[in-house]
XYZ file of C-alpha atoms in Angstrom:
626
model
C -62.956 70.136 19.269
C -65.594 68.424 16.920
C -62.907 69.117 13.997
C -60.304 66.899 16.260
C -63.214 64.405 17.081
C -63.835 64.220 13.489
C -60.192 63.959 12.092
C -59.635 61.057 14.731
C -62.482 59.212 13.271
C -61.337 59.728 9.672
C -57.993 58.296 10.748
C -59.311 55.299 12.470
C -61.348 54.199 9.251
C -58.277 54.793 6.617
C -55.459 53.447 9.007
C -57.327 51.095 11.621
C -59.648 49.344 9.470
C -57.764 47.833 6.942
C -55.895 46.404 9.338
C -58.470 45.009 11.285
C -59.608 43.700 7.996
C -56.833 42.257 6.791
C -56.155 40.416 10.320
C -59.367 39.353 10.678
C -58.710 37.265 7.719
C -55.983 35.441 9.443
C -57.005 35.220 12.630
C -58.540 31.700 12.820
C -54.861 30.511 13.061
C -52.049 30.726 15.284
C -49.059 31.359 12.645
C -45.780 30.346 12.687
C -42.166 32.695 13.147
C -41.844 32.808 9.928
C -45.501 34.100 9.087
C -45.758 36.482 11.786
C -43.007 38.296 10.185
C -44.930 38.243 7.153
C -48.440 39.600 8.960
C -46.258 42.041 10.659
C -45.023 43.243 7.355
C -48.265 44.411 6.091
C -48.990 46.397 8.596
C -46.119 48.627 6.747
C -47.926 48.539 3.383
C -49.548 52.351 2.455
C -52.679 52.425 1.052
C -52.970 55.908 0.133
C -51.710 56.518 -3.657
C -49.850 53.400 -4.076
C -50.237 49.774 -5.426
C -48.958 47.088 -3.598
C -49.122 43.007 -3.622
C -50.678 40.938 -1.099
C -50.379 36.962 -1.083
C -53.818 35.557 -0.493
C -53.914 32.679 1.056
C -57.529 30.592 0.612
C -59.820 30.213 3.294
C -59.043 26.866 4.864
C -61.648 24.888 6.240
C -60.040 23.300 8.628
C -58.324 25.238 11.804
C -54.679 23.266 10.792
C -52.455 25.441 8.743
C -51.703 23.534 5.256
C -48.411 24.495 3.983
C -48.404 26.876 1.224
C -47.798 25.961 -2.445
C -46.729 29.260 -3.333
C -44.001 31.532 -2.168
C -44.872 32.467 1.642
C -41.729 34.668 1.470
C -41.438 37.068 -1.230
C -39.025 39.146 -1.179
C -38.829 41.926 -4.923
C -35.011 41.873 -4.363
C -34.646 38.009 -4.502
C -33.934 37.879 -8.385
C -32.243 34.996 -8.428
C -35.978 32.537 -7.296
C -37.910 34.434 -9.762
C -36.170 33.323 -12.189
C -37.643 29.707 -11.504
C -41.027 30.100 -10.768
C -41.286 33.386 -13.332
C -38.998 31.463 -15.736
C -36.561 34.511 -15.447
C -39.090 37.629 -16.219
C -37.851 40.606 -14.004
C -41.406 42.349 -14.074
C -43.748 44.432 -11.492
C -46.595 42.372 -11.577
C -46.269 38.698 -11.223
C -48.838 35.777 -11.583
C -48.843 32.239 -10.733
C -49.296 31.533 -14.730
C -51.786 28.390 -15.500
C -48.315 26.750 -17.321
C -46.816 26.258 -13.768
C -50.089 24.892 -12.110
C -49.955 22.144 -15.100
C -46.263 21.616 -14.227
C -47.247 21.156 -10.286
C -50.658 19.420 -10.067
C -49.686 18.217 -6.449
C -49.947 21.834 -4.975
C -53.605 21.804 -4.121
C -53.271 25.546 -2.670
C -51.133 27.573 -4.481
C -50.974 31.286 -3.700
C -51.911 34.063 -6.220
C -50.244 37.313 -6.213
C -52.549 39.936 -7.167
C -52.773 43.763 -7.584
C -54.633 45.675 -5.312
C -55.647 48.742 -6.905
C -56.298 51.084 -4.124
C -58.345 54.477 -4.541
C -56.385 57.617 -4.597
C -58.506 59.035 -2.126
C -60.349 56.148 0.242
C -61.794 59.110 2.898
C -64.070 60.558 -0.194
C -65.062 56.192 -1.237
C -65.712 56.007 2.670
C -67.520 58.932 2.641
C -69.574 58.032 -0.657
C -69.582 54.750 0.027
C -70.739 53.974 3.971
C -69.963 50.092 3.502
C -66.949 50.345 0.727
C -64.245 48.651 3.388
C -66.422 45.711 3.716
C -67.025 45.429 0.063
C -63.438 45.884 -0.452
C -62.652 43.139 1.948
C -65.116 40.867 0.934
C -64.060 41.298 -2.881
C -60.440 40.345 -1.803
C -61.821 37.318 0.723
C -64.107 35.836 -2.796
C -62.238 36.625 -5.378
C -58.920 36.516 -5.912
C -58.230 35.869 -9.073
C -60.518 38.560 -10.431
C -57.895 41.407 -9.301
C -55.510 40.591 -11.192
C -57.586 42.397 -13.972
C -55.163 45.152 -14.910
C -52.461 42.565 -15.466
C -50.767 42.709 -19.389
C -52.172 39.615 -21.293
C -49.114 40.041 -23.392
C -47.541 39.282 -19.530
C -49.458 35.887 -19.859
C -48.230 35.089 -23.336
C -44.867 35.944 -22.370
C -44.893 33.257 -19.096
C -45.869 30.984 -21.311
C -44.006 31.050 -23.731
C -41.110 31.553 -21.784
C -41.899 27.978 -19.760
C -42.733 25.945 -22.400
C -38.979 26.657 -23.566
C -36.988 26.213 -20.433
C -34.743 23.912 -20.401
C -35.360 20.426 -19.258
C -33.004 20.709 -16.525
C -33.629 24.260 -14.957
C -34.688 23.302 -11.760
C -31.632 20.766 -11.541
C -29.328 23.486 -12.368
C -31.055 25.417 -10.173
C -30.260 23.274 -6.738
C -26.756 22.344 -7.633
C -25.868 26.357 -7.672
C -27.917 26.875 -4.660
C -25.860 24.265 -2.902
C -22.522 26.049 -4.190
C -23.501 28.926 -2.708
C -24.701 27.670 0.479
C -21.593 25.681 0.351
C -19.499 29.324 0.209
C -21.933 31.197 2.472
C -20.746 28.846 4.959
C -16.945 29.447 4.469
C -17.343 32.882 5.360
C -17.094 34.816 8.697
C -20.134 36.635 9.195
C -22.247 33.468 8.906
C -19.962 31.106 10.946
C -20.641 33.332 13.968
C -24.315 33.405 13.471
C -25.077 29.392 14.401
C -28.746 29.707 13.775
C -28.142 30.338 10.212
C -25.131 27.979 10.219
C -27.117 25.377 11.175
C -30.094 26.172 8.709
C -28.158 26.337 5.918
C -26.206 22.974 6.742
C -29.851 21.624 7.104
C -30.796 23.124 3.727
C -27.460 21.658 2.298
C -28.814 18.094 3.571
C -32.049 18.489 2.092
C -31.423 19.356 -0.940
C -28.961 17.436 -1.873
C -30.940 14.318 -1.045
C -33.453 16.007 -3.407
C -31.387 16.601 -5.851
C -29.542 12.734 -5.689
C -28.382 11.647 -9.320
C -31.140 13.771 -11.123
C -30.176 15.207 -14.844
C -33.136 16.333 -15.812
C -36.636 18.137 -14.223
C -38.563 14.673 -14.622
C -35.871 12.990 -12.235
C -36.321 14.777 -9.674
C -38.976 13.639 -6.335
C -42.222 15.682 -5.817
C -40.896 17.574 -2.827
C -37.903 18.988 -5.169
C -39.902 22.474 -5.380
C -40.262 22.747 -1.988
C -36.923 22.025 -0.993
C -35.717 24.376 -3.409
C -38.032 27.337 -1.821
C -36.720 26.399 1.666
C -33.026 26.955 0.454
C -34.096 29.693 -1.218
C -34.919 32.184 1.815
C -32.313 30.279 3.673
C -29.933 31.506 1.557
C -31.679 34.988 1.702
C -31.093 35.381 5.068
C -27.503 34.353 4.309
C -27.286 36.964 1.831
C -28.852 39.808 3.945
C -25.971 39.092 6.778
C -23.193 38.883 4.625
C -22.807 42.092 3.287
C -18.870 42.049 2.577
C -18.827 41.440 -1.384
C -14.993 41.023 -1.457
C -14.924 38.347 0.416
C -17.611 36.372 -1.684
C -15.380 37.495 -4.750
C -12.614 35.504 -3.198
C -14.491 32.567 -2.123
C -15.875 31.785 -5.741
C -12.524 32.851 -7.494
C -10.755 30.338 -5.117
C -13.364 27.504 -5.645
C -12.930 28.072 -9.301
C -9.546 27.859 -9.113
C -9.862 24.567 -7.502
C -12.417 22.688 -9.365
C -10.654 23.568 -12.776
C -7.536 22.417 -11.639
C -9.416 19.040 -10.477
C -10.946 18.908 -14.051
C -7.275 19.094 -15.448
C -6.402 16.173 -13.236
C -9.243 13.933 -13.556
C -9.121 14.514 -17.660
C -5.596 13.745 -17.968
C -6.235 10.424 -15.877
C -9.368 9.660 -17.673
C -6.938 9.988 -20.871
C -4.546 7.507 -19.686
C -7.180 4.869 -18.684
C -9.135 4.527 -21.631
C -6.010 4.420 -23.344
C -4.707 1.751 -21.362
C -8.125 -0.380 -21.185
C -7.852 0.063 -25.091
C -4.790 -1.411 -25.485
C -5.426 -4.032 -22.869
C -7.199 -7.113 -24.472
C -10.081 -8.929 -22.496
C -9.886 -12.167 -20.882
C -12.284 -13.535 -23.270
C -10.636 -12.355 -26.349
C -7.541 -13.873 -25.010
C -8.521 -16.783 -24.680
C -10.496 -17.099 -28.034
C -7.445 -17.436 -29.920
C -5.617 -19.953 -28.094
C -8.505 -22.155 -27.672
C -8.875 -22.009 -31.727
C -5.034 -22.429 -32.137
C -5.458 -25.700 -29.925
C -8.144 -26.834 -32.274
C -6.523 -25.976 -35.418
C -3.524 -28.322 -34.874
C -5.330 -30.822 -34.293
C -7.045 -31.263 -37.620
C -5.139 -33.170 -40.431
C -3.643 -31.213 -43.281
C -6.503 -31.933 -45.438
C -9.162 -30.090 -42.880
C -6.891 -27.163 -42.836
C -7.616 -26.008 -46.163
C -10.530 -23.630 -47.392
C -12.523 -24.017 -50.395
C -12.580 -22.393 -54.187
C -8.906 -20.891 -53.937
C -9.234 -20.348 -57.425
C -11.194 -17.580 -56.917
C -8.547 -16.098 -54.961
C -6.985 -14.091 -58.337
C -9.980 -13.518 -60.291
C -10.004 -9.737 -60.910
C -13.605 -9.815 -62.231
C -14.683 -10.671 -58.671
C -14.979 -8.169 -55.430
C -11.876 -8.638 -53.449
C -11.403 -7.300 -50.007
C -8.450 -6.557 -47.804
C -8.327 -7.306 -44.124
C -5.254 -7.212 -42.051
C -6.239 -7.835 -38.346
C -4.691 -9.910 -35.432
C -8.191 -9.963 -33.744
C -10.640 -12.913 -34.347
C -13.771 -11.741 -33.634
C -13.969 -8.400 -34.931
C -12.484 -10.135 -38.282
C -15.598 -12.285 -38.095
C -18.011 -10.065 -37.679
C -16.674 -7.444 -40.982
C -16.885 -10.873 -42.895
C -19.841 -11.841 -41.521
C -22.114 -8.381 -42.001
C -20.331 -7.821 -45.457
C -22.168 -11.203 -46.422
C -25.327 -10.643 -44.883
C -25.816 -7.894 -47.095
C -24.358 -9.194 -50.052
C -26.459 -9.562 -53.117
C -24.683 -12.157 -54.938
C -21.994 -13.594 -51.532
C -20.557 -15.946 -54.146
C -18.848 -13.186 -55.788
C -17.104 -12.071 -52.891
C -13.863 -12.915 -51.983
C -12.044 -11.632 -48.466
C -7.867 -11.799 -48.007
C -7.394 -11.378 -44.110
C -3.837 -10.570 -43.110
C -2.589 -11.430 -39.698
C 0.135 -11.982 -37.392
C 2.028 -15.633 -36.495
C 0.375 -15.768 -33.240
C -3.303 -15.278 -34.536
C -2.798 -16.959 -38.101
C -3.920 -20.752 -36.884
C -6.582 -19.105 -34.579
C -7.852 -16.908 -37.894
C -7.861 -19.528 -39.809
C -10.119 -22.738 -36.856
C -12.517 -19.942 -36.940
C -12.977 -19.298 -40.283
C -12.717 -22.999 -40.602
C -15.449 -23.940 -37.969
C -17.829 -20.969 -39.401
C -17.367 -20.418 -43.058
C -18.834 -17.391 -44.184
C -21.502 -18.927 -46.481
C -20.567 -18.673 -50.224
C -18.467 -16.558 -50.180
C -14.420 -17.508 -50.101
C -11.758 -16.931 -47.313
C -8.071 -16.551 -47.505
C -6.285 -15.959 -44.497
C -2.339 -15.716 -44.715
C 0.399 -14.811 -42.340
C 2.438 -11.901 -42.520
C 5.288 -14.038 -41.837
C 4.952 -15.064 -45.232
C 5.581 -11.948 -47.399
C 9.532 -12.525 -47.891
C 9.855 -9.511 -49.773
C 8.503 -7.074 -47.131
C 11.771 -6.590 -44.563
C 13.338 -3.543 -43.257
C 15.778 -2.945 -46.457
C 12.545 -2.392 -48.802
C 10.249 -0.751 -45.912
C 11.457 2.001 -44.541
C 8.484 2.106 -41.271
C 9.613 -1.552 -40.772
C 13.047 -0.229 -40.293
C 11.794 2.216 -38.200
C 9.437 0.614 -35.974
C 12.081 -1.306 -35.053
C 14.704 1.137 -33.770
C 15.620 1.440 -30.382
C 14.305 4.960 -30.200
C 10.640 3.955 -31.007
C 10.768 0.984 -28.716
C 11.594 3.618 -26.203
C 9.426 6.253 -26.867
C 6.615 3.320 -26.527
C 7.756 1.406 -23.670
C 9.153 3.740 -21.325
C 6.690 4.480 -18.733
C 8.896 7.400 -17.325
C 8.679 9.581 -20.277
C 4.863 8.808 -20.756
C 3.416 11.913 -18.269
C 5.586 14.417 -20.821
C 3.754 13.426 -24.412
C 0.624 16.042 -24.633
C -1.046 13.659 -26.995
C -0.930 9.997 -25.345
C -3.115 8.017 -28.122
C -0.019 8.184 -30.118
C 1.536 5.821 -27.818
C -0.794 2.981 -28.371
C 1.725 0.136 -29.692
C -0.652 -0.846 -32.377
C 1.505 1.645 -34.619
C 4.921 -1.118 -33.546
C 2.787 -3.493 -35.712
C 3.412 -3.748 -39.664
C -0.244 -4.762 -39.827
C -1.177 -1.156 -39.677
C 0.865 -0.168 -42.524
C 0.341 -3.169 -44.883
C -2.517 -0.686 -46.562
C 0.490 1.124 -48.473
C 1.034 -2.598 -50.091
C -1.524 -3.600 -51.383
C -0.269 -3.767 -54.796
C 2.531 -5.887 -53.729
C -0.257 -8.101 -51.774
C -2.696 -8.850 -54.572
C -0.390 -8.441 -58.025
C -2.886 -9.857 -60.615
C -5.876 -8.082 -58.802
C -7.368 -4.197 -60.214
C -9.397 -2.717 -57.399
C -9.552 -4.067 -53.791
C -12.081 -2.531 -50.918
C -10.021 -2.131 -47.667
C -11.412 -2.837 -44.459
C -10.636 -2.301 -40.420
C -11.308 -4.399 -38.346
C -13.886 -1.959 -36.525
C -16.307 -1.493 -38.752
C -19.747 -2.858 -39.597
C -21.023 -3.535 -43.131
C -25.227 -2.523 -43.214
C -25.682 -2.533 -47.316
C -24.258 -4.005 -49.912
C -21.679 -2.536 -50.675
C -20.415 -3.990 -54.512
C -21.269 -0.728 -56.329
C -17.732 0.519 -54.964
C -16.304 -1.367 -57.755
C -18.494 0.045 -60.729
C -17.573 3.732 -59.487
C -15.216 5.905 -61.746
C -12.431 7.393 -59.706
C -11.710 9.877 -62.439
C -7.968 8.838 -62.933
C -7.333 8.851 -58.730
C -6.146 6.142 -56.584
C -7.681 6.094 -53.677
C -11.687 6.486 -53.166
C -12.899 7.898 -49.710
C -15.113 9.378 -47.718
C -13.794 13.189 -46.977
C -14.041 14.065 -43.256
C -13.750 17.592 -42.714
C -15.985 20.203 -40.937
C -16.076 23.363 -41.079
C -12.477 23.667 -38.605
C -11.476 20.207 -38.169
C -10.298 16.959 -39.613
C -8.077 19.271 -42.036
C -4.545 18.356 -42.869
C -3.111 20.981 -40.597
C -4.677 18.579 -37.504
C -2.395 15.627 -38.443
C 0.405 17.364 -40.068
C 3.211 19.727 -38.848
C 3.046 22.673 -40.916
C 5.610 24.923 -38.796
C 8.471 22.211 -41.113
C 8.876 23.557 -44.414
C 8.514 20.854 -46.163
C 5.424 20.259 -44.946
C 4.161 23.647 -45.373
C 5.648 24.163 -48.906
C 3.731 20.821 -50.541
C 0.374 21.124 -49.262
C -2.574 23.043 -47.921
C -3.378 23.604 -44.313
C -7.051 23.698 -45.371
C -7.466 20.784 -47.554
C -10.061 18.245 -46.398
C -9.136 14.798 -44.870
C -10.855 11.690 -45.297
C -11.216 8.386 -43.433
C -9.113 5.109 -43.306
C -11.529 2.172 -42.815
C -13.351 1.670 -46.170
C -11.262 3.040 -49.504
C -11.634 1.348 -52.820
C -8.120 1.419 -54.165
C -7.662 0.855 -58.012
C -4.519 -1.257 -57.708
C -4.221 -0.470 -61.717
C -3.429 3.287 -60.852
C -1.657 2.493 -58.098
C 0.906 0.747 -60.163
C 1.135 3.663 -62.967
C 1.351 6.107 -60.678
C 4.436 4.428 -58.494
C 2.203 5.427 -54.933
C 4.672 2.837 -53.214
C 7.728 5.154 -53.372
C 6.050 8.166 -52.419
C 4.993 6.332 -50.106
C 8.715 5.399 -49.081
C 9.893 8.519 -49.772
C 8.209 10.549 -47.183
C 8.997 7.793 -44.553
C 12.644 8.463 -44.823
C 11.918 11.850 -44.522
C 9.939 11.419 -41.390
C 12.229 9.504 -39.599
C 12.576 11.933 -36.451
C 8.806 12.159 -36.852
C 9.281 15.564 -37.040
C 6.973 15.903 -39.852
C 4.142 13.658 -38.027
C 3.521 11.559 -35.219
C 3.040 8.175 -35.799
C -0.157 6.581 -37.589
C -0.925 5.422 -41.008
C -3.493 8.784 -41.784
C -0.700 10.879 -41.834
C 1.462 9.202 -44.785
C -2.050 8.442 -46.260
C -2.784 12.043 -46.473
C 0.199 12.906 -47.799
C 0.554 9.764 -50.755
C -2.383 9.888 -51.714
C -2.574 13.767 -51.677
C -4.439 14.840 -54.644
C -4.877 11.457 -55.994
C -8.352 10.906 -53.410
C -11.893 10.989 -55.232
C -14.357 11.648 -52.304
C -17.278 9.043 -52.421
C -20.536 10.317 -50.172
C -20.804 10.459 -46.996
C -23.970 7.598 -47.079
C -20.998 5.127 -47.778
C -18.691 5.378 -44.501
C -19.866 6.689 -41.399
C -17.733 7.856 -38.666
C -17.215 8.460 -35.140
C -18.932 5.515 -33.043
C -15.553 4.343 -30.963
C -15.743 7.928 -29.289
C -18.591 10.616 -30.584
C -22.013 9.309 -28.490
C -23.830 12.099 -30.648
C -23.473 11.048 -34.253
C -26.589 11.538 -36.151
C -28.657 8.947 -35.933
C -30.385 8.962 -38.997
C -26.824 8.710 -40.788
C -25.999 5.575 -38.746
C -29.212 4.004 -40.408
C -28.703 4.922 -43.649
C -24.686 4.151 -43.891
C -23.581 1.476 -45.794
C -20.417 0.944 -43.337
C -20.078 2.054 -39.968
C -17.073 2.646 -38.176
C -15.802 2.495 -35.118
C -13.291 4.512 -34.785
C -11.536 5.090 -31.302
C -10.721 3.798 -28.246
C -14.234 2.756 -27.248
C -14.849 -0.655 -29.322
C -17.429 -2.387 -29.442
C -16.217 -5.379 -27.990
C -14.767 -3.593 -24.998
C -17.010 -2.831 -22.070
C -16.247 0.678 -22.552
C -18.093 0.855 -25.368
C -20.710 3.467 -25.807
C -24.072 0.731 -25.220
C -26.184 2.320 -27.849
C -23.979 1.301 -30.743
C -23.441 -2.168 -29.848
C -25.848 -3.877 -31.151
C -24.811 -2.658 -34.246
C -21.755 -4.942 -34.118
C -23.452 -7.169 -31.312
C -26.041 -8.562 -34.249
C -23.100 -9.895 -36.038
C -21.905 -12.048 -33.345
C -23.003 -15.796 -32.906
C -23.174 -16.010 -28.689
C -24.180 -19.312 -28.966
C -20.753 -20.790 -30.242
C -18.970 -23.029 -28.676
C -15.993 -21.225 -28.799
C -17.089 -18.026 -27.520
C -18.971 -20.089 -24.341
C -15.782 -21.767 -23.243
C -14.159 -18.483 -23.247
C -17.451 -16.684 -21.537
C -18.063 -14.054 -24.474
C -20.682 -12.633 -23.646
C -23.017 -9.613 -25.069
């Protein structure tokens, strides 16, 4: 009998006590659901031989329950919200790391989950040790953090390191795939016939998503983001822990996918055709520059329509440029930045080509805001006699029935995989006057040729000191390491494509080339020019552009200038390296997104903007604006 007595006490100590202890702790509150569960759980905890975690909560001074910074819930299957506040380390022991208190000042009590190292035998400590429960307890109640003592430092490091490298938008990420799968947790059976979950995780959905808003990054998000993102978290646990048919979920997500990537076909294919179409489409102000100038212009006397020092026009010793554009104010500003940055302007002389409906308005402007010292020629294309459809082969071309068609007809626009080839800039000889240019300027040597999207930021006269070791054409080569090759612009399944030249061989940019005229001449470029027009007529051999023909005249007769001269990719790449912008000497905008279209990309238009007088009358009365 005094052996049962005594076996009854020994089991009320071991198994009773801690409990009591443990309670005690809590018992100056009246918890919620949710952390009765929790109390309720520890009563399941084994003391004897094992190690197991407690959350300790501070003692709070006041009898109202603050809500906890930490996680109240934890559950060691729920993998998925250790990965945010563990920054992804699957490990045993876990600690609230000093990294995550910096990132969350606001959570004034933030719970610590510790190690409680419990003897292997606690009769023989009781035994020993008359008072050891209360010590034990009272250790626990003071100090917390001290527990924790068997804990890897090399854990600590690893936190650490681990946070200070997570991406700026983890948490982000984080809430936008919670709400997917709240989003399919809902869709399924077992959770629509549970409405108390329905209706938590539609609450969840709610909050989280006002949380989350139009946030990008970590720093976007409100203060309460953490919290919200906990909440959904054991929402979606309980979610998890009544649907339990994995097929189902399979299904779900293999549907959704389906859906959204056949949304992302749609919505790129229309983004496609609207850009193209707002790049073709001119704005209202830069229609009505021209026609306001054009007014102007007839209305001067003969003698007012005339620019100064023609005779400079032919001088071969000087730096000639070529400019064939039917658009005023990007003309302007290649003229204007090329003489900003000139070191001598008087020694600069710029030919601008245009069309009969832009030739008066060229020339007012130029007129009204002469470029300094430096001298203008603008002439209409109307004017070259000798360029007609029985010497120019593209002329012929571009204006056959068949291309008309294959630009014009709406109907057959939906079946052309690539749809910047039918921008009707290619219907206009403009574009292809660069294969004349010895024909334009007979008595000149070497001309630089410009587009009309480009910006000038140095000066740029060395071009016509540089040796082009016997070639024709000087440019800046654009190839990486798997694009921008000739096989990109050329078909190579035609023979006669695929017999002359090299899949692999670097291409180069249109925009700024120095072309030695004298070369040009000797080496007869025109008719190679012509011949592989003819040959192209189906434009089976490439689609229509001027890079195409310019690969393949001046293939093998290009001398690649450095990359510092001619800078690429600001009409559609948002990501080219800034410190290559700053230190080109042109930069070009090549693309759909122009500068002077409000789909520009806004952090390279003050680039061009600078070059633009807003103040003129001109561009007032026609409400240009920056």
């Amino acid at each position: 009998m005094k052996v049962r007595h005594l076996v009854l006490g020994l089991l009320s100590v071991t198994v009773i006590a801690p409990i009591f202890l443990y309670t005690d702790r809590v018992a100056t509150f009246n918890p919620s659901s949710s952390t009765r569960d929790f109390l309720d759980d520890v009563a399941t905890f084994t003391l004897l031989g094992d190690t197991r975690r407690l959350n300790v909560l501070p003692q709070e001074t006041s009898t109202a329950i603050k809500e906890p910074a930490g996680i109240v819930y934890s559950d060691p299957s729920n993998n998925s919200f250790r990965k945010v506040t563990e920054t992804r380390e699957h490990k045993s022991t876990r600690v609230l790391s000093a990294t995550d208190e910096e990132r969350h000042p606001q959570l004034h009590n933030p719970i610590r989950q510790v190690t409680i190292p419990a003897p292997a035998n606690l009769t023989t400590l009781l035994d020993s040790h008359p008072n050891a429960s209360h010590r034990w307890g009272t250790k626990l109640e003071q100090q917390p953090t001290q527990l924790a003592g068997n804990i890897d430092q090399k854990e600590h490091s690893d936190n650490k390191s681990s946070t200070l490298t997570e991406p700026l938008d983890a948490q982000v990420r984080h809430l936008k795939d919670q709400l997917i799968r709240a989003k399919v947790y809902l869709s399924l059976p077992a959770i629509k016939s549970n409405p108390h979950v329905t209706r938590e995780l539609r609450l969840r959905i709610k909050e989280v998503s006002r949380a989350l808003g139009d946030a990008t990054k970590d720093s976007d998000l409100p203060k309460n983001a953490f919290d919200k993102l906990k909440a959904m978290e054991q929402s979606l646990e309980k979610g998890k822990q009544i649907q339990d048919d994995c097929a189902a979920v399979v299904k779900k997500l293999r549907a959704m996918l389906h859906s959204t990537e056949e949304q992302l076909r749609v919505h790129k294919k229309q983004t496609m055709f609207l850009t193209q179409l707002t790049a073709k489409t001119l704005p209202k102000g830069l229609h009505c520059l021209p026609l306001r100038l054009t007014t102007e212009y007839y209305a001067l006397n003969s003698s007012q329509q005339n620019f100064l020092n023609q005779e400079k026009l032919e001088d071969p010793q000087l730096y000639h440029y070529a400019l064939f554009s039917d658009n005023v104010l990007a003309a302007a500003v290649v003229v204007n930045s090329t003489v900003s940055h000139a070191k001598h302007p008087s020694n600069h002389v710029f030919h601008i080509v245009t069309d009969r409906l832009n030739y008066a308005a060229m020339r007012m402007w130029f007129l009204s805001n002469p470029p300094g010292k430096a001298t203008i020629q603008v002439q209409n294309i109307e004017e070259f006699t000798w360029l007609n459809s029985s010497y120019s082969p593209v002329l012929k071309q571009l204006g056959s029935p068949s291309m008309i068609d294959y630009y014009f007809r709406a109907h057959r626009a939906n079946s052309d995989s690539n749809l910047k080839f039918r921008n009707p800039k290619y219907l206009s000889i403009l574009n292809h006057l660069r294969f004349y240019l010895p024909e334009i300027f007979p008595k000149l040597n070497k001309v630089l040729f410009l587009d009309d999207d480009i910006v000038v930021r140095k000066d740029v006269s060395g071009l016509w000191s540089l040796d082009l070791k016997g070639n024709v054409n000087g440019a800046v080569e654009t190839c990486g390491e798997s694009f921008h090759r000739f096989d990109r612009y050329l078909n190579f399944s035609n023979p006669l494509i695929s017999k002359n030249f090299d899949p692999h061989a670097c291409g180069w940019a249109y925009g700024m080339n120095i072309f030695d005229l004298e070369e040009w001449r000797r080496q007869n470029i025109t008719d190679v020019y012509h011949r592989w027009q003819k040959l192209n007529h189906d434009r089976q051999l490439w689609k229509l552009g001027t890079l195409p023909p310019g690969l393949i005249t001046f293939w093998k007769r290009t001398y690649p200038l450095d990359r510092s001269w001619h800078v690429l990719g600001l009409g559609y790449n948002p990501n080219v390296n800034q410190r290559e912008v700053e230190r080109a000497a042109v930069i070009h905008y090549n693309g759909n997104l122009k500068p002077w279209l409000e789909i520009g990309i806004p952090k390279y238009k003050n680039y061009w903007a600078k070059y633009v007088d807003y103040d003129n009358m001109y561009l007032r009365e026609c409400n240009i604006n920056p």
